[in-house]
Structures are given as structure tokens and as C-alpha cells.
């Protein structure tokens, strides 16, 4: 299994000046200015409150909100970085995977800015962005990166820059989905992962013994855990759930974390590597960060733990990845499409060249 291809290896050498970066693949509207591995600014405008009333992200609502917020967010990122339009070397944006309508808002904005200023454009794969967040901390490839978000859970063997091979993936739900669905079953607010994490901090993780057996092979599986939580809750009366909500949350979280940690450490050993990194929204989970830190210390593995702001969706990670990727020269990117899924990402073609207008026949 291979991840999407990448190109030019060294970020600092790739661009002479800072990049303006956009990320609108889901429900966070984000812009950042990044120079090499240095994040000059990063602005994230969360749409959480907007979607909370629906209990989840409504794609069409997210797209519309991106269009309302993006200009302001870009202006804030430029101002916070103290960078002028003429200083920019390129524009980078998430091309996919993600919600197609949401992606198209960022892509259209990136094309417009880049075209208007005659700049190159760097389309970035969202997963490669998550992985690249670790470069802000000075990690060096090769390393194993646990990518765990709302839509993806995989172990990436990062060989160079953001070029990676998938060593394992989830057979069913993503880890973020397991957190979000668990949170819903526990009657917690939206977004669920963070709520469950906060509640679990006050709970006893040994209260319920959820299945700890790690599935055989390298791949992850979380759907059985979710079902185990459902049956556990069904077996208790309301007062009991009320009294032990934090304990049940802590036990459920511990079972997810156990699998993530065990698989990551086993994969790193199997690959003969000594460096581990984590990425994606679930990498913000306090229980995971604690358990992985302890386990890596015990195994003598070097661990890269990005700050929470670089774990959940943000445009700075898109800029960190862009330095490793080929830039499309002005104005070849105008026909570039966004893609919703990983498989489309792999099949993605570079921007099509516009057919030249038919030339008049040369005079005889
Ligand atoms: O990477 P991300 O921001 O967006 C996607 O690319 O999906 O990840 C969002 C996911 C959601 O499922 C969210 O509940 C989960 O990450 N998440 C967490 C925490 N913060 C965000 N899960 C567990 N603990 C957290 N602290
Ligand atoms: Zn993400």
C-alpha cells in the first residue's frame, strides 16, 4: 500500500519566501503563513457552535460558512505574520480528501489569490498535512506516524518529507469516529472526542473492562468497542450511568488508546525504526499522549508530540507539507479539482492544461 506521491524533498530550499496556506476540508476555516518549518501565523475559526445544533457537521452549512469566514481569516493570518502580499512565494491549499464543497471553497480562494498575484500554487493532501505538522518540531524522517482523525486512522511509514507508505489502517471506524460515537452514546456534547477526553480525565479507567484484545495483524478495529459500550450502557439504569459517566468514559477511552499505542509501537519495531510521531485530531487526546509518552520512554523510542493546535485541522500543517511538494506554476492550476476520498487522491491528475485557442492557418 502506498500513500500519495510527493516530490521535491527539502522544504527550506523549495521556496524563497513565505507561503500563504488555506485549509477548509471540514468544519474549520483556517489560514496560516509558513516559511520553511517556521509557522509565522495560524488562524483557525471553528464552526463547532454552528454544527452543534445538528449534532455533527452538515456539509452544505460548512461550505457556506467557509465562504463567509475565509477572507477575514486570511487577512488575520497575513496581519499576524506581518507579511505583505508582495512577500509571498506561493499559495498552498488542501486539495483533498475531505468534504467536497468545503474543499472547493478553499481551492477557489487559493486559485484566485495565486492567479491575481502571479504566484505558483501547491495542492496538498490533507493526510500529508497532518503528518507534516511534526516537522514544526524538528522531527526527521524516517519515522512511523500514527494518523488518527475523524475520517482516517492509519500508520504511515514516513520515508522522506511527506512521502509515506501505509503500514496499517482501520478495518472499520476511524479512531475519531469511535470517540465521537462513544460520546454520543454517553450523552455528551458536540464535538464528542474532546468532551469525552475531558470527562475521562476525572474517571476510573478500570471501572469497565472493555475488550483490550488488539486485533491480530497490523490493522485497527474499533467497531466492536463501540458495540461493547452500547451494551454496557444498556445494562445499567439511568442513575448508575449518571453516577459513573466519567468512569465509563475513562474505561472506553483507555481501550481505544491501548489499541492505538500497541499497534503503533509494534509497527515501529516491525519497521526497525526508532522514531514515532502522531497526527490528526485524536492526537490531541490527553490519554493517548500520556500513554504513548510512557510507552515510548519504556521502549527507548523518540516521540514527536505536536501541540494541540497542530493536531486538529489547521492551515499551518498544509504549509509545512507544501514545502515538500511540487508547486504548479502560474497559471496552470486554474482547472485543478478537489477530491473527496483517498482513492481519488491517489488517482488525482495534475492540472489539465487549457486547450490552446485554434490558431488561424498560416498565410500561404
Ligand atoms: O483531524 P481532525 O481535526 O479532522 C479530521 O481530519 O477529521 O480530527 C477530528 C477528530 C474528531 O473525530 C474529534 O472528535 C477528534 O478528532 N478529537 C479528539 C480530541 N480532539 C479532537 N478525540 C479524542 N480526544 C480529543 N481531545
Ligand atoms: Zn484532519
XYZ file of C-alpha atoms and ligand atoms in Angstrom:
391
model
C 0.000 0.000 0.000
C 1.363 3.405 -0.828
C 0.342 6.902 0.078
C 0.030 9.721 -2.379
C 3.268 10.542 -4.177
C 5.359 13.515 -3.187
C 8.040 15.445 -4.962
C 10.717 17.947 -4.077
C 12.432 16.894 -0.836
C 13.725 19.896 1.118
C 11.213 22.466 2.388
C 13.518 25.362 3.210
C 15.125 25.182 -0.214
C 11.830 24.870 -2.055
C 10.514 28.437 -1.684
C 12.365 31.686 -1.343
C 9.651 33.358 0.730
C 6.684 32.579 2.971
C 3.604 30.655 1.818
C 0.000 31.622 2.417
C -1.808 28.393 3.309
C -5.514 27.541 3.439
C -7.385 24.583 4.935
C -11.167 24.176 4.584
C -11.592 20.407 4.257
C -14.202 20.029 7.014
C -15.610 22.450 9.588
C -12.569 24.577 10.477
C -11.827 27.645 8.365
C -8.095 28.164 8.620
C -5.307 30.259 7.096
C -1.627 30.387 8.013
C 1.649 31.853 6.869
C 4.561 29.409 6.919
C 8.218 29.840 5.965
C 10.104 26.539 5.686
C 9.440 24.832 9.029
C 8.565 28.063 10.776
C 4.898 28.863 11.413
C 4.645 32.660 11.235
C 0.896 32.707 11.951
C -2.002 30.291 12.158
C -5.637 31.314 12.458
C -8.408 28.734 12.915
C -12.049 29.761 13.021
C -14.003 26.803 14.317
C -17.570 26.192 13.197
C -18.267 23.909 16.183
C -21.063 26.025 17.617
C -22.799 26.216 14.261
C -22.831 22.425 13.791
C -23.502 21.549 17.454
C -27.231 22.159 16.949
C -27.252 19.354 14.345
C -25.015 17.016 16.379
C -22.486 16.749 13.548
C -21.044 18.553 10.542
C -23.618 19.458 7.878
C -21.547 19.683 4.655
C -23.592 22.374 2.919
C -23.667 24.530 6.057
C -19.885 24.121 6.419
C -19.249 25.238 2.813
C -21.377 28.341 3.189
C -19.703 29.270 6.439
C -16.247 28.867 4.867
C -17.212 31.407 2.196
C -18.316 33.844 4.905
C -15.219 33.454 7.065
C -12.335 32.879 4.689
C -11.482 36.476 3.648
C -11.378 37.600 7.266
C -9.307 34.587 8.336
C -6.791 35.138 5.510
C -6.454 38.829 6.402
C -5.905 37.909 10.057
C -3.209 35.346 9.168
C -1.364 37.849 6.941
C -1.548 40.562 9.597
C -0.435 38.250 12.420
C 2.573 37.129 10.361
C 3.483 40.711 9.486
C 3.778 39.645 5.860
C 2.711 41.694 2.846
C 1.151 40.278 -0.331
C 4.331 41.006 -2.274
C 6.406 38.894 0.133
C 4.564 35.650 -0.681
C 6.376 32.943 -2.660
C 3.351 30.691 -3.247
C -0.136 29.768 -2.071
C -0.857 26.292 -0.665
C -4.253 24.724 -0.055
C -5.817 21.399 0.842
C -6.967 19.625 -2.312
C -8.478 16.588 -0.516
C -9.603 14.300 0.981
C -12.500 15.959 2.775
C -15.966 17.386 2.184
C -16.013 18.292 -1.480
C -17.985 21.526 -1.181
C -15.865 22.716 1.741
C -12.633 21.892 -0.116
C -13.798 23.771 -3.204
C -14.175 26.989 -1.207
C -10.520 26.889 -0.114
C -9.321 25.783 -3.535
C -11.220 28.559 -5.335
C -9.867 31.148 -2.905
C -6.298 29.828 -3.256
C -6.530 29.870 -7.056
C -7.897 33.405 -7.031
C -5.164 34.766 -4.759
C -2.389 32.904 -6.575
C -3.641 33.860 -10.045
C -4.135 37.502 -9.122
C -0.590 37.746 -7.726
C 1.029 35.525 -10.408
C 2.138 33.032 -7.783
C 2.536 29.244 -8.023
C 0.012 27.060 -6.213
C 0.747 23.949 -4.126
C -2.150 21.481 -3.782
C -1.708 19.493 -0.567
C -3.137 16.169 0.545
C -4.827 16.575 3.953
C -3.212 13.434 5.418
C 0.237 14.587 4.326
C -0.588 17.890 6.020
C -1.386 16.155 9.319
C 1.881 14.209 9.140
C 3.871 17.348 8.276
C 2.706 19.068 11.489
C 5.520 17.097 13.119
C 8.139 18.962 11.057
C 7.433 22.091 13.109
C 9.021 20.154 15.994
C 12.172 19.234 14.102
C 11.465 15.537 13.603
C 13.457 13.882 10.802
C 12.300 11.036 8.534
C 12.193 8.097 8.592
C 9.556 7.715 11.298
C 6.266 5.956 11.942
C 3.321 8.337 12.219
C 0.006 7.393 13.795
C -2.580 9.424 11.868
C -5.862 9.387 13.789
C -8.633 11.801 12.861
C -12.375 11.830 12.334
C -12.126 10.226 8.909
C -8.832 8.314 8.979
C -6.823 6.011 11.183
C -3.613 4.651 9.750
C 0.031 4.005 10.472
C 2.225 5.813 7.969
C 5.842 4.851 7.482
C 7.192 8.256 6.503
C 10.209 7.669 4.303
C 11.187 11.150 3.203
C 9.460 14.501 3.532
C 5.762 13.694 3.308
C 6.154 10.582 1.137
C 4.734 7.676 3.088
C 3.713 4.036 2.888
C 0.579 2.839 4.703
C 1.602 0.046 7.088
C -1.833 -0.330 8.716
C -5.288 1.165 8.529
C -8.607 0.754 10.258
C -10.797 -2.102 9.102
C -13.962 -0.230 10.156
C -14.375 3.060 12.070
C -11.718 5.741 12.400
C -10.496 6.354 15.967
C -12.077 9.834 15.930
C -15.381 8.255 14.901
C -15.086 5.809 17.811
C -14.626 8.784 20.149
C -17.482 10.741 18.594
C -19.921 7.806 18.568
C -18.926 6.878 22.141
C -19.512 10.471 23.214
C -22.968 10.413 21.638
C -23.863 7.153 23.435
C -22.692 8.736 26.688
C -24.927 11.745 26.059
C -22.040 14.202 25.743
C -21.993 17.393 23.696
C -20.501 18.018 20.265
C -17.702 17.713 19.213
C -17.573 14.440 21.080
C -13.894 13.467 21.131
C -12.773 16.435 23.168
C -15.768 16.217 25.532
C -15.090 12.545 26.177
C -11.397 13.286 26.767
C -12.237 15.977 29.344
C -14.751 13.772 31.140
C -12.406 10.771 31.141
C -9.784 12.806 32.996
C -11.956 12.569 36.119
C -12.833 8.874 35.730
C -11.529 5.468 36.774
C -10.313 3.663 33.627
C -10.646 0.262 35.347
C -14.365 0.664 36.048
C -15.474 -1.287 32.949
C -13.199 -3.847 31.340
C -13.872 -3.164 27.682
C -12.228 -5.649 25.332
C -8.495 -4.930 25.279
C -7.638 -7.685 22.837
C -5.851 -5.964 19.997
C -6.985 -7.326 16.612
C -4.441 -9.637 15.017
C -2.370 -8.305 12.179
C -1.377 -4.710 11.807
C -4.790 -3.159 11.184
C -7.054 -1.401 13.684
C -10.680 -2.146 14.538
C -12.933 -0.013 16.723
C -16.494 -1.008 15.849
C -16.568 -3.856 18.410
C -15.633 -1.432 21.172
C -18.462 0.879 20.246
C -20.899 -2.048 20.421
C -19.435 -3.078 23.797
C -20.101 0.437 25.092
C -23.657 0.319 23.779
C -24.359 -2.976 25.604
C -22.657 -1.797 28.773
C -24.883 1.279 28.889
C -28.000 -0.758 28.132
C -27.202 -2.965 31.131
C -27.220 -0.040 33.572
C -30.072 2.090 34.871
C -30.037 5.858 34.386
C -28.889 6.655 37.918
C -25.930 4.323 37.591
C -24.893 5.836 34.254
C -25.256 9.292 35.772
C -23.076 8.366 38.749
C -20.377 6.663 36.660
C -20.381 8.534 33.367
C -16.763 9.680 33.855
C -15.647 6.150 34.815
C -17.316 4.624 31.756
C -15.813 7.336 29.523
C -12.343 6.750 31.005
C -12.643 2.965 30.503
C -13.808 3.372 26.907
C -11.067 5.879 26.101
C -8.429 3.617 27.683
C -9.466 0.738 25.410
C -9.158 2.906 22.266
C -5.839 4.311 23.444
C -4.490 0.845 24.299
C -5.043 -0.328 20.731
C -3.570 2.819 19.186
C -0.451 2.625 21.369
C 0.148 -1.126 20.999
C -0.237 -1.089 17.219
C 1.987 1.964 16.853
C 4.807 0.545 18.977
C 4.599 -2.872 17.279
C 4.687 -1.288 13.820
C 7.703 0.861 14.725
C 9.581 -2.212 15.957
C 8.487 -4.205 12.901
C 9.818 -1.500 10.592
C 13.106 -1.376 12.508
C 12.567 2.353 13.241
C 13.175 4.312 16.473
C 11.118 7.463 15.851
C 7.365 7.812 16.395
C 5.071 10.749 15.604
C 1.343 11.343 15.956
C -1.062 13.439 13.917
C -4.755 14.263 13.484
C -7.464 15.396 15.877
C -7.229 12.286 18.077
C -3.532 13.115 18.679
C -4.905 15.893 20.916
C -6.302 13.254 23.294
C -4.681 13.597 26.722
C -4.942 9.877 27.499
C -3.263 8.935 24.212
C -0.479 11.494 24.659
C 0.222 10.238 28.194
C 0.131 6.521 27.344
C 2.238 6.886 24.198
C 4.804 9.015 26.027
C 5.153 6.362 28.761
C 5.330 3.508 26.295
C 7.880 5.201 24.028
C 10.034 6.036 27.047
C 9.922 2.403 28.157
C 10.841 1.206 24.657
C 13.529 3.845 24.134
C 11.647 5.341 21.165
C 11.853 9.017 20.279
C 8.351 10.553 20.245
C 7.171 13.690 18.435
C 4.038 15.159 20.042
C 2.778 18.204 18.115
C 0.998 20.906 20.129
C -2.789 20.525 20.188
C -3.191 23.431 17.744
C -1.258 21.450 15.107
C -3.165 18.183 15.747
C -6.711 19.256 14.916
C -7.304 20.719 11.454
C -5.216 23.826 10.746
C -3.629 25.526 7.731
C -0.105 25.658 9.210
C 0.283 21.903 8.657
C -0.678 22.439 4.989
C 2.192 24.907 4.654
C 4.628 22.544 6.380
C 3.695 19.806 3.882
C 3.748 22.166 0.894
C 7.486 22.681 1.237
C 7.988 19.034 0.276
C 5.603 19.057 -2.685
C 5.793 20.270 -6.266
C 4.339 23.714 -6.941
C 2.165 24.204 -10.015
C 3.405 27.232 -11.930
C 1.153 30.201 -12.687
C -1.460 29.794 -14.202
C -1.531 26.009 -14.849
C -3.655 25.309 -11.776
C -6.857 27.010 -12.835
C -8.563 23.716 -13.797
C -7.422 21.851 -10.673
C -10.172 19.816 -8.972
C -10.645 18.961 -5.317
C -11.109 15.291 -4.357
C -13.245 13.813 -1.619
C -11.595 10.463 -0.949
C -8.189 8.835 -0.594
C -8.683 6.721 -3.700
C -9.496 9.810 -5.739
C -6.424 11.448 -4.181
C -4.169 8.694 -5.471
C -5.742 8.859 -8.886
C -5.535 12.649 -8.955
C -4.014 14.086 -12.057
C -2.088 17.314 -12.254
C -3.928 20.339 -13.550
C -5.060 19.925 -17.103
C -3.633 22.424 -19.484
C -6.251 24.603 -21.092
C -6.591 23.743 -24.771
C -4.983 26.476 -26.820
C -7.301 28.516 -28.948
C -7.155 27.276 -32.536
C -4.563 29.278 -34.418
C -5.518 30.750 -37.747
C -3.896 28.926 -40.631
C -0.623 30.453 -41.726
C -0.996 32.618 -44.766
C 0.010 30.867 -47.978
O -8.038 15.961 12.238
P -9.360 16.450 12.654
O -9.446 17.806 13.320
O -10.358 16.465 11.451
C -10.368 15.413 10.511
O -9.488 15.436 9.613
O -11.215 14.506 10.706
O -9.958 15.332 13.629
C -11.242 15.455 14.180
C -11.491 14.254 15.060
C -12.900 14.206 15.593
O -13.373 12.886 15.498
C -12.715 14.646 17.030
O -13.709 14.153 17.899
C -11.362 14.062 17.351
O -10.602 14.299 16.190
N -10.750 14.743 18.505
C -10.456 14.122 19.657
C -9.922 15.095 20.517
N -9.907 16.291 19.858
C -10.418 16.049 18.617
N -10.595 12.831 20.018
C -10.193 12.497 21.239
N -9.698 13.387 22.146
C -9.535 14.679 21.816
N -9.026 15.551 22.696
Zn -7.875 16.431 9.652
